[in-house]
């Protein structure tokens, strides 16, 4: 795992302030080879990612093999990545080249000036709706890498087939009181995004009734899944659909509610002042190529280029490719969070 210590002495930082490398400008396919050649001279790209390590691992390995360019990755929570970028910019010492972060966080970073235009990308034309329009379409600043969707998961030892919740509203059934673990709606992540959508679509009364169900909060989705699998809880929601692969063989079943899955997207962009801008340019383009997108699809994510997994089993297709409900944006999330805090605190 990539890790960097930022120099503590301000004078040392100022003395080491570098002239930012300028990317080779590509306006079209004919100029693209110049960018690729310049990227190979730079030799590496540093990626700051708020995504799960496994989601990028295979794509990074294929990129390195294909281009000979080394990828160094720092994985952290979205807020940690945001703070690291802010610190580097304030010191005038940029280390990261590429940002991969959740939709709301990435848009906030873009608006704060943390990203710069990525320029012409040969593979950008592969994006398909809804990933060609707002909130995913942000000019040439940030683009969707893949979408993570959330559904409902049940412990099959505790929930009989005829009792499985079919709607998000079924979580309000009194029989589930004290038996539901949820991704923390007060922390940045899937729980907060999903509860913000509930607030918009179902109203405050729905959230109040959810609270009355004596929910248990989980700040780590892996812990929530483990507690569900062990039988400590009957239901886990929202549940990251792609995690189905990691729970194979356990008494856990994912269910897509009739309203659909909530979802969000990991976004990618070039960081302002990137030390290796050409390598960043080439890496971002590679992410939208068939190889990388196929690797995301095989992990259970929704590809913004429409790629479908060739390895997924038939029984999982309804879960992986089920109806999408809604996505929350930064402006709507900022309005919902204070209300969620007033209810749950």
mmCIF file of C-alpha atoms in Angstrom:
data_model
loop_
_atom_site.group_PDB
_atom_site.id
_atom_site.type_symbol
_atom_site.label_atom_id
_atom_site.label_comp_id
_atom_site.label_asym_id
_atom_site.label_seq_id
_atom_site.Cartn_x
_atom_site.Cartn_y
_atom_site.Cartn_z
ATOM 1 C CA UNK A 1 0.000 0.000 0.000
ATOM 2 C CA UNK A 2 1.320 3.398 -0.956
ATOM 3 C CA UNK A 3 2.076 5.747 1.891
ATOM 4 C CA UNK A 4 3.776 9.131 1.994
ATOM 5 C CA UNK A 5 4.978 11.311 4.840
ATOM 6 C CA UNK A 6 4.608 15.030 4.184
ATOM 7 C CA UNK A 7 7.708 17.003 5.157
ATOM 8 C CA UNK A 8 7.232 18.791 8.448
ATOM 9 C CA UNK A 9 9.491 21.793 7.894
ATOM 10 C CA UNK A 10 7.766 24.551 5.975
ATOM 11 C CA UNK A 11 11.091 25.947 4.731
ATOM 12 C CA UNK A 12 11.951 22.563 3.324
ATOM 13 C CA UNK A 13 8.637 22.445 1.517
ATOM 14 C CA UNK A 14 9.123 25.889 0.030
ATOM 15 C CA UNK A 15 12.662 25.054 -1.034
ATOM 16 C CA UNK A 16 11.462 21.852 -2.644
ATOM 17 C CA UNK A 17 8.520 23.501 -4.396
ATOM 18 C CA UNK A 18 8.607 22.107 -7.863
ATOM 19 C CA UNK A 19 7.754 23.465 -11.228
ATOM 20 C CA UNK A 20 4.583 21.557 -12.081
ATOM 21 C CA UNK A 21 5.016 19.289 -15.061
ATOM 22 C CA UNK A 22 2.853 20.292 -17.978
ATOM 23 C CA UNK A 23 0.808 17.624 -19.725
ATOM 24 C CA UNK A 24 1.198 17.043 -23.436
ATOM 25 C CA UNK A 25 -1.990 18.537 -24.876
ATOM 26 C CA UNK A 26 -4.129 16.169 -26.934
ATOM 27 C CA UNK A 27 -7.015 17.653 -28.854
ATOM 28 C CA UNK A 28 -7.787 14.485 -30.791
ATOM 29 C CA UNK A 29 -6.697 10.918 -31.450
ATOM 30 C CA UNK A 30 -3.762 12.043 -33.600
ATOM 31 C CA UNK A 31 -2.196 13.803 -30.602
ATOM 32 C CA UNK A 32 -2.845 10.998 -28.142
ATOM 33 C CA UNK A 33 0.411 9.173 -28.797
ATOM 34 C CA UNK A 34 2.304 12.265 -27.616
ATOM 35 C CA UNK A 35 0.518 12.039 -24.273
ATOM 36 C CA UNK A 36 1.286 8.326 -24.006
ATOM 37 C CA UNK A 37 4.975 8.888 -24.792
ATOM 38 C CA UNK A 38 5.206 11.670 -22.204
ATOM 39 C CA UNK A 39 3.430 9.461 -19.648
ATOM 40 C CA UNK A 40 5.976 6.683 -20.090
ATOM 41 C CA UNK A 41 8.802 9.182 -19.497
ATOM 42 C CA UNK A 42 7.150 10.224 -16.221
ATOM 43 C CA UNK A 43 7.071 6.537 -15.330
ATOM 44 C CA UNK A 44 4.488 6.529 -12.546
ATOM 45 C CA UNK A 45 1.151 7.834 -11.380
ATOM 46 C CA UNK A 46 0.031 8.351 -7.772
ATOM 47 C CA UNK A 47 -3.642 7.577 -7.110
ATOM 48 C CA UNK A 48 -5.552 8.718 -4.024
ATOM 49 C CA UNK A 49 -8.616 6.543 -3.631
ATOM 50 C CA UNK A 50 -11.593 6.437 -1.324
ATOM 51 C CA UNK A 51 -12.688 3.198 -3.022
ATOM 52 C CA UNK A 52 -12.258 -0.305 -1.642
ATOM 53 C CA UNK A 53 -8.779 -1.695 -2.454
ATOM 54 C CA UNK A 54 -10.105 -4.733 -4.341
ATOM 55 C CA UNK A 55 -12.116 -2.640 -6.785
ATOM 56 C CA UNK A 56 -9.008 -1.060 -8.309
ATOM 57 C CA UNK A 57 -6.475 -3.837 -7.795
ATOM 58 C CA UNK A 58 -7.030 -5.785 -11.007
ATOM 59 C CA UNK A 59 -7.442 -2.658 -13.152
ATOM 60 C CA UNK A 60 -4.171 -1.254 -11.775
ATOM 61 C CA UNK A 61 -2.320 -4.506 -12.431
ATOM 62 C CA UNK A 62 -3.539 -4.591 -16.028
ATOM 63 C CA UNK A 63 -2.654 -0.929 -16.535
ATOM 64 C CA UNK A 64 0.905 -1.460 -15.303
ATOM 65 C CA UNK A 65 1.330 -4.496 -17.551
ATOM 66 C CA UNK A 66 -0.121 -2.680 -20.563
ATOM 67 C CA UNK A 67 1.802 0.590 -20.221
ATOM 68 C CA UNK A 68 4.871 -0.088 -18.081
ATOM 69 C CA UNK A 69 3.808 2.839 -15.886
ATOM 70 C CA UNK A 70 3.941 2.175 -12.132
ATOM 71 C CA UNK A 71 0.879 2.957 -10.039
ATOM 72 C CA UNK A 72 1.205 3.942 -6.388
ATOM 73 C CA UNK A 73 -2.048 3.949 -4.429
ATOM 74 C CA UNK A 74 -3.119 5.484 -1.159
ATOM 75 C CA UNK A 75 -6.428 4.031 0.058
ATOM 76 C CA UNK A 76 -8.459 5.817 2.725
ATOM 77 C CA UNK A 77 -11.935 6.980 3.644
ATOM 78 C CA UNK A 78 -13.309 9.707 1.406
ATOM 79 C CA UNK A 79 -12.948 12.383 4.058
ATOM 80 C CA UNK A 80 -9.343 11.332 4.743
ATOM 81 C CA UNK A 81 -8.448 11.608 1.068
ATOM 82 C CA UNK A 82 -10.109 15.013 0.867
ATOM 83 C CA UNK A 83 -8.131 16.273 3.871
ATOM 84 C CA UNK A 84 -4.848 14.937 2.506
ATOM 85 C CA UNK A 85 -5.366 16.744 -0.797
ATOM 86 C CA UNK A 86 -6.275 19.946 1.046
ATOM 87 C CA UNK A 87 -3.124 19.701 3.174
ATOM 88 C CA UNK A 88 -0.865 19.141 0.170
ATOM 89 C CA UNK A 89 -2.379 22.105 -1.651
ATOM 90 C CA UNK A 90 -2.000 24.378 1.370
ATOM 91 C CA UNK A 91 1.692 23.441 1.622
ATOM 92 C CA UNK A 92 2.204 23.821 -2.115
ATOM 93 C CA UNK A 93 3.584 20.287 -2.271
ATOM 94 C CA UNK A 94 1.439 18.114 -4.507
ATOM 95 C CA UNK A 95 2.097 14.385 -4.384
ATOM 96 C CA UNK A 96 -1.121 12.858 -5.735
ATOM 97 C CA UNK A 97 -1.955 12.764 -9.441
ATOM 98 C CA UNK A 98 -5.360 11.119 -9.632
ATOM 99 C CA UNK A 99 -8.387 11.293 -7.353
ATOM 100 C CA UNK A 100 -10.891 8.448 -7.046
ATOM 101 C CA UNK A 101 -13.675 9.249 -4.611
ATOM 102 C CA UNK A 102 -17.402 8.999 -4.046
ATOM 103 C CA UNK A 103 -19.726 11.215 -6.042
ATOM 104 C CA UNK A 104 -20.634 13.800 -3.412
ATOM 105 C CA UNK A 105 -17.090 14.046 -2.038
ATOM 106 C CA UNK A 106 -15.551 14.244 -5.503
ATOM 107 C CA UNK A 107 -17.945 16.993 -6.605
ATOM 108 C CA UNK A 108 -17.117 18.897 -3.432
ATOM 109 C CA UNK A 109 -13.403 18.550 -4.176
ATOM 110 C CA UNK A 110 -13.954 19.668 -7.748
ATOM 111 C CA UNK A 111 -15.830 22.746 -6.554
ATOM 112 C CA UNK A 112 -13.006 23.453 -4.084
ATOM 113 C CA UNK A 113 -10.474 23.516 -6.920
ATOM 114 C CA UNK A 114 -8.804 20.202 -6.071
ATOM 115 C CA UNK A 115 -9.072 18.912 -9.625
ATOM 116 C CA UNK A 116 -8.020 20.171 -13.039
ATOM 117 C CA UNK A 117 -9.311 19.468 -16.580
ATOM 118 C CA UNK A 118 -8.215 16.047 -17.782
ATOM 119 C CA UNK A 119 -8.406 16.974 -21.455
ATOM 120 C CA UNK A 120 -9.147 14.693 -24.405
ATOM 121 C CA UNK A 121 -9.799 11.047 -23.502
ATOM 122 C CA UNK A 122 -10.240 8.544 -26.360
ATOM 123 C CA UNK A 123 -12.311 6.231 -24.150
ATOM 124 C CA UNK A 124 -14.628 8.870 -22.669
ATOM 125 C CA UNK A 125 -17.007 8.382 -25.587
ATOM 126 C CA UNK A 126 -17.829 4.907 -24.271
ATOM 127 C CA UNK A 127 -19.961 6.264 -21.416
ATOM 128 C CA UNK A 128 -23.674 5.433 -21.652
ATOM 129 C CA UNK A 129 -26.779 6.965 -19.986
ATOM 130 C CA UNK A 130 -27.393 7.828 -17.197
ATOM 131 C CA UNK A 131 -23.656 8.368 -16.812
ATOM 132 C CA UNK A 132 -23.509 10.910 -19.641
ATOM 133 C CA UNK A 133 -25.644 13.484 -17.832
ATOM 134 C CA UNK A 134 -25.693 15.292 -14.471
ATOM 135 C CA UNK A 135 -24.570 14.582 -11.815
ATOM 136 C CA UNK A 136 -21.984 12.417 -13.575
ATOM 137 C CA UNK A 137 -21.294 14.812 -16.421
ATOM 138 C CA UNK A 138 -18.963 17.494 -15.054
ATOM 139 C CA UNK A 139 -17.382 18.744 -18.239
ATOM 140 C CA UNK A 140 -13.820 17.501 -18.418
ATOM 141 C CA UNK A 141 -13.162 17.578 -14.669
ATOM 142 C CA UNK A 142 -14.432 14.334 -13.118
ATOM 143 C CA UNK A 143 -16.076 11.245 -14.602
ATOM 144 C CA UNK A 144 -17.763 8.083 -13.218
ATOM 145 C CA UNK A 145 -15.545 5.020 -12.705
ATOM 146 C CA UNK A 146 -18.250 2.564 -11.640
ATOM 147 C CA UNK A 147 -21.424 2.622 -9.578
ATOM 148 C CA UNK A 148 -21.940 0.953 -6.216
ATOM 149 C CA UNK A 149 -25.517 -0.055 -5.447
ATOM 150 C CA UNK A 150 -27.222 -0.798 -2.131
ATOM 151 C CA UNK A 151 -30.061 -3.191 -1.452
ATOM 152 C CA UNK A 152 -31.324 -5.243 1.501
ATOM 153 C CA UNK A 153 -29.587 -8.333 2.878
ATOM 154 C CA UNK A 154 -31.175 -10.931 5.133
ATOM 155 C CA UNK A 155 -29.862 -13.805 7.211
ATOM 156 C CA UNK A 156 -31.564 -16.807 5.630
ATOM 157 C CA UNK A 157 -31.545 -18.707 8.932
ATOM 158 C CA UNK A 158 -33.641 -15.972 10.528
ATOM 159 C CA UNK A 159 -35.796 -14.757 7.639
ATOM 160 C CA UNK A 160 -37.962 -17.282 5.835
ATOM 161 C CA UNK A 161 -38.504 -16.889 2.051
ATOM 162 C CA UNK A 162 -42.127 -15.784 2.497
ATOM 163 C CA UNK A 163 -41.124 -13.163 5.079
ATOM 164 C CA UNK A 164 -38.358 -11.465 3.113
ATOM 165 C CA UNK A 165 -38.830 -7.677 2.831
ATOM 166 C CA UNK A 166 -39.901 -6.774 -0.700
ATOM 167 C CA UNK A 167 -39.940 -2.999 -0.211
ATOM 168 C CA UNK A 168 -37.873 -0.507 1.745
ATOM 169 C CA UNK A 169 -41.138 0.147 3.619
ATOM 170 C CA UNK A 170 -41.185 -3.464 4.818
ATOM 171 C CA UNK A 171 -38.289 -2.573 7.123
ATOM 172 C CA UNK A 172 -40.889 -0.780 9.256
ATOM 173 C CA UNK A 173 -42.690 -4.021 10.111
ATOM 174 C CA UNK A 174 -42.775 -4.340 13.942
ATOM 175 C CA UNK A 175 -41.439 -7.903 13.722
ATOM 176 C CA UNK A 176 -38.034 -6.503 12.708
ATOM 177 C CA UNK A 177 -37.751 -4.200 15.725
ATOM 178 C CA UNK A 178 -34.284 -4.565 17.220
ATOM 179 C CA UNK A 179 -33.261 -6.954 14.434
ATOM 180 C CA UNK A 180 -31.875 -4.510 11.847
ATOM 181 C CA UNK A 181 -28.297 -3.298 11.502
ATOM 182 C CA UNK A 182 -27.732 -0.309 9.227
ATOM 183 C CA UNK A 183 -24.786 1.504 7.727
ATOM 184 C CA UNK A 184 -24.452 4.593 9.931
ATOM 185 C CA UNK A 185 -26.655 7.391 8.513
ATOM 186 C CA UNK A 186 -24.633 9.978 10.446
ATOM 187 C CA UNK A 187 -21.340 9.124 8.718
ATOM 188 C CA UNK A 188 -20.350 9.869 5.138
ATOM 189 C CA UNK A 189 -21.072 6.746 3.119
ATOM 190 C CA UNK A 190 -23.784 4.481 1.800
ATOM 191 C CA UNK A 191 -25.955 4.705 4.898
ATOM 192 C CA UNK A 192 -26.051 8.471 4.871
ATOM 193 C CA UNK A 193 -26.681 8.615 1.117
ATOM 194 C CA UNK A 194 -29.468 6.043 1.319
ATOM 195 C CA UNK A 195 -31.210 7.642 4.296
ATOM 196 C CA UNK A 196 -31.002 11.013 2.529
ATOM 197 C CA UNK A 197 -32.866 9.449 -0.390
ATOM 198 C CA UNK A 198 -35.411 7.941 2.016
ATOM 199 C CA UNK A 199 -35.953 11.409 3.454
ATOM 200 C CA UNK A 200 -36.614 12.856 -0.006
ATOM 201 C CA UNK A 201 -38.769 10.054 -1.358
ATOM 202 C CA UNK A 202 -40.586 8.775 1.737
ATOM 203 C CA UNK A 203 -40.529 11.796 4.053
ATOM 204 C CA UNK A 204 -39.402 12.496 7.604
ATOM 205 C CA UNK A 205 -42.098 10.236 9.072
ATOM 206 C CA UNK A 206 -40.444 7.229 7.415
ATOM 207 C CA UNK A 207 -37.094 8.095 9.036
ATOM 208 C CA UNK A 208 -38.773 8.542 12.427
ATOM 209 C CA UNK A 209 -40.400 5.128 12.080
ATOM 210 C CA UNK A 210 -37.053 3.614 11.104
ATOM 211 C CA UNK A 211 -35.526 5.069 14.256
ATOM 212 C CA UNK A 212 -38.324 3.487 16.297
ATOM 213 C CA UNK A 213 -37.164 0.103 14.986
ATOM 214 C CA UNK A 214 -34.230 0.334 17.427
ATOM 215 C CA UNK A 215 -31.620 0.220 14.698
ATOM 216 C CA UNK A 216 -28.029 -0.739 15.395
ATOM 217 C CA UNK A 217 -25.492 1.426 13.538
ATOM 218 C CA UNK A 218 -22.367 0.046 11.908
ATOM 219 C CA UNK A 219 -19.470 2.317 10.906
ATOM 220 C CA UNK A 220 -17.751 -0.444 8.930
ATOM 221 C CA UNK A 221 -19.743 -2.351 6.350
ATOM 222 C CA UNK A 222 -17.547 -5.449 6.751
ATOM 223 C CA UNK A 223 -18.439 -5.590 10.452
ATOM 224 C CA UNK A 224 -22.118 -5.157 9.649
ATOM 225 C CA UNK A 225 -21.987 -8.027 7.176
ATOM 226 C CA UNK A 226 -20.199 -10.285 9.635
ATOM 227 C CA UNK A 227 -22.762 -9.605 12.358
ATOM 228 C CA UNK A 228 -25.566 -10.361 9.905
ATOM 229 C CA UNK A 229 -23.909 -13.618 8.807
ATOM 230 C CA UNK A 230 -23.381 -14.686 12.433
ATOM 231 C CA UNK A 231 -27.086 -14.283 13.096
ATOM 232 C CA UNK A 232 -26.863 -11.289 15.429
ATOM 233 C CA UNK A 233 -29.343 -9.513 13.161
ATOM 234 C CA UNK A 234 -31.996 -10.601 10.677
ATOM 235 C CA UNK A 235 -31.544 -7.683 8.252
ATOM 236 C CA UNK A 236 -28.725 -5.437 7.086
ATOM 237 C CA UNK A 237 -29.586 -2.339 5.068
ATOM 238 C CA UNK A 238 -28.340 -0.674 3.025
ATOM 239 C CA UNK A 239 -26.221 -3.600 1.862
ATOM 240 C CA UNK A 240 -23.453 -3.179 -0.758
ATOM 241 C CA UNK A 241 -24.542 -5.473 -3.569
ATOM 242 C CA UNK A 242 -21.003 -6.208 -4.784
ATOM 243 C CA UNK A 243 -20.188 -7.675 -1.358
ATOM 244 C CA UNK A 244 -22.302 -10.709 -2.272
ATOM 245 C CA UNK A 245 -19.146 -12.301 -3.693
ATOM 246 C CA UNK A 246 -17.374 -12.064 -0.341
ATOM 247 C CA UNK A 247 -20.298 -13.709 1.485
ATOM 248 C CA UNK A 248 -20.625 -16.764 -0.734
ATOM 249 C CA UNK A 249 -21.431 -19.863 1.292
ATOM 250 C CA UNK A 250 -22.776 -17.873 4.236
ATOM 251 C CA UNK A 251 -26.487 -17.619 5.209
ATOM 252 C CA UNK A 252 -26.858 -14.202 3.551
ATOM 253 C CA UNK A 253 -29.151 -13.259 0.670
ATOM 254 C CA UNK A 254 -29.403 -9.933 -1.140
ATOM 255 C CA UNK A 255 -32.817 -8.575 -2.136
ATOM 256 C CA UNK A 256 -33.622 -5.695 -4.489
ATOM 257 C CA UNK A 257 -36.627 -3.736 -3.108
ATOM 258 C CA UNK A 258 -39.486 -3.035 -5.514
ATOM 259 C CA UNK A 259 -38.512 0.665 -5.487
ATOM 260 C CA UNK A 260 -35.035 -0.338 -6.649
ATOM 261 C CA UNK A 261 -31.484 -0.085 -5.341
ATOM 262 C CA UNK A 262 -30.018 3.169 -4.151
ATOM 263 C CA UNK A 263 -26.638 3.832 -5.699
ATOM 264 C CA UNK A 264 -23.695 6.146 -6.004
ATOM 265 C CA UNK A 265 -20.645 6.361 -8.189
ATOM 266 C CA UNK A 266 -16.936 6.442 -7.654
ATOM 267 C CA UNK A 267 -15.610 9.384 -9.657
ATOM 268 C CA UNK A 268 -12.172 9.950 -11.130
ATOM 269 C CA UNK A 269 -10.298 13.146 -11.933
ATOM 270 C CA UNK A 270 -6.831 14.606 -12.280
ATOM 271 C CA UNK A 271 -5.657 16.450 -9.182
ATOM 272 C CA UNK A 272 -4.662 20.084 -9.579
ATOM 273 C CA UNK A 273 -0.885 20.421 -9.767
ATOM 274 C CA UNK A 274 -0.410 16.715 -10.508
ATOM 275 C CA UNK A 275 3.351 15.951 -10.617
ATOM 276 C CA UNK A 276 2.783 13.296 -13.309
ATOM 277 C CA UNK A 277 -0.019 14.807 -15.411
ATOM 278 C CA UNK A 278 0.562 12.745 -18.545
ATOM 279 C CA UNK A 279 0.614 9.458 -16.641
ATOM 280 C CA UNK A 280 -2.548 10.635 -14.849
ATOM 281 C CA UNK A 281 -4.116 11.409 -18.219
ATOM 282 C CA UNK A 282 -3.326 7.943 -19.573
ATOM 283 C CA UNK A 283 -4.479 6.201 -16.375
ATOM 284 C CA UNK A 284 -7.838 7.993 -16.398
ATOM 285 C CA UNK A 285 -8.357 7.050 -20.031
ATOM 286 C CA UNK A 286 -7.479 3.412 -19.318
ATOM 287 C CA UNK A 287 -10.138 3.235 -16.606
ATOM 288 C CA UNK A 288 -12.830 3.644 -19.283
ATOM 289 C CA UNK A 289 -11.360 0.985 -21.550
ATOM 290 C CA UNK A 290 -12.873 -2.466 -21.983
ATOM 291 C CA UNK A 291 -10.322 -4.275 -19.777
ATOM 292 C CA UNK A 292 -10.776 -2.083 -16.713
ATOM 293 C CA UNK A 293 -14.544 -1.840 -17.048
ATOM 294 C CA UNK A 294 -14.849 -5.607 -17.422
ATOM 295 C CA UNK A 295 -12.911 -6.034 -14.164
ATOM 296 C CA UNK A 296 -15.341 -3.720 -12.352
ATOM 297 C CA UNK A 297 -18.353 -5.555 -13.805
ATOM 298 C CA UNK A 298 -16.918 -8.903 -12.694
ATOM 299 C CA UNK A 299 -16.718 -7.557 -9.122
ATOM 300 C CA UNK A 300 -20.434 -6.747 -9.133
ATOM 301 C CA UNK A 301 -20.268 -3.021 -9.872
ATOM 302 C CA UNK A 302 -22.348 -1.182 -12.471
ATOM 303 C CA UNK A 303 -20.173 -0.126 -15.394
ATOM 304 C CA UNK A 304 -20.778 3.405 -16.767
ATOM 305 C CA UNK A 305 -19.813 2.083 -20.204
ATOM 306 C CA UNK A 306 -22.479 -0.615 -20.080
ATOM 307 C CA UNK A 307 -20.104 -3.555 -19.637
ATOM 308 C CA UNK A 308 -21.775 -6.688 -18.258
ATOM 309 C CA UNK A 309 -19.913 -9.406 -16.399
ATOM 310 C CA UNK A 310 -19.226 -12.612 -18.277
ATOM 311 C CA UNK A 311 -18.543 -14.517 -15.054
ATOM 312 C CA UNK A 312 -21.595 -13.681 -12.949
ATOM 313 C CA UNK A 313 -23.889 -16.605 -12.179
ATOM 314 C CA UNK A 314 -27.520 -16.561 -13.293
ATOM 315 C CA UNK A 315 -28.869 -16.509 -9.744
ATOM 316 C CA UNK A 316 -27.031 -13.256 -8.995
ATOM 317 C CA UNK A 317 -28.030 -11.346 -12.135
ATOM 318 C CA UNK A 318 -31.365 -10.058 -10.716
ATOM 319 C CA UNK A 319 -29.453 -8.631 -7.745
ATOM 320 C CA UNK A 320 -26.515 -7.217 -9.690
ATOM 321 C CA UNK A 321 -28.552 -5.739 -12.532
ATOM 322 C CA UNK A 322 -31.791 -4.969 -10.706
ATOM 323 C CA UNK A 323 -33.638 -1.675 -10.952
ATOM 324 C CA UNK A 324 -31.808 1.451 -9.767
ATOM 325 C CA UNK A 325 -33.847 3.686 -7.459
ATOM 326 C CA UNK A 326 -32.087 7.037 -7.112
ATOM 327 C CA UNK A 327 -28.760 8.725 -6.502
ATOM 328 C CA UNK A 328 -28.064 11.567 -4.099
ATOM 329 C CA UNK A 329 -26.114 14.664 -5.098
ATOM 330 C CA UNK A 330 -23.952 16.949 -2.977
ATOM 331 C CA UNK A 331 -26.471 19.794 -2.792
ATOM 332 C CA UNK A 332 -29.333 17.478 -1.800
ATOM 333 C CA UNK A 333 -27.164 15.591 0.684
ATOM 334 C CA UNK A 334 -26.131 18.831 2.403
ATOM 335 C CA UNK A 335 -29.811 19.627 2.994
ATOM 336 C CA UNK A 336 -30.625 16.143 4.276
ATOM 337 C CA UNK A 337 -27.728 15.665 6.717
ATOM 338 C CA UNK A 338 -28.863 18.254 9.328
ATOM 339 C CA UNK A 339 -32.327 16.664 9.366
ATOM 340 C CA UNK A 340 -30.880 13.164 9.784
ATOM 341 C CA UNK A 341 -28.686 14.447 12.607
ATOM 342 C CA UNK A 342 -31.681 16.035 14.355
ATOM 343 C CA UNK A 343 -33.551 12.724 14.198
ATOM 344 C CA UNK A 344 -30.812 10.296 15.210
ATOM 345 C CA UNK A 345 -28.805 12.350 17.699
#
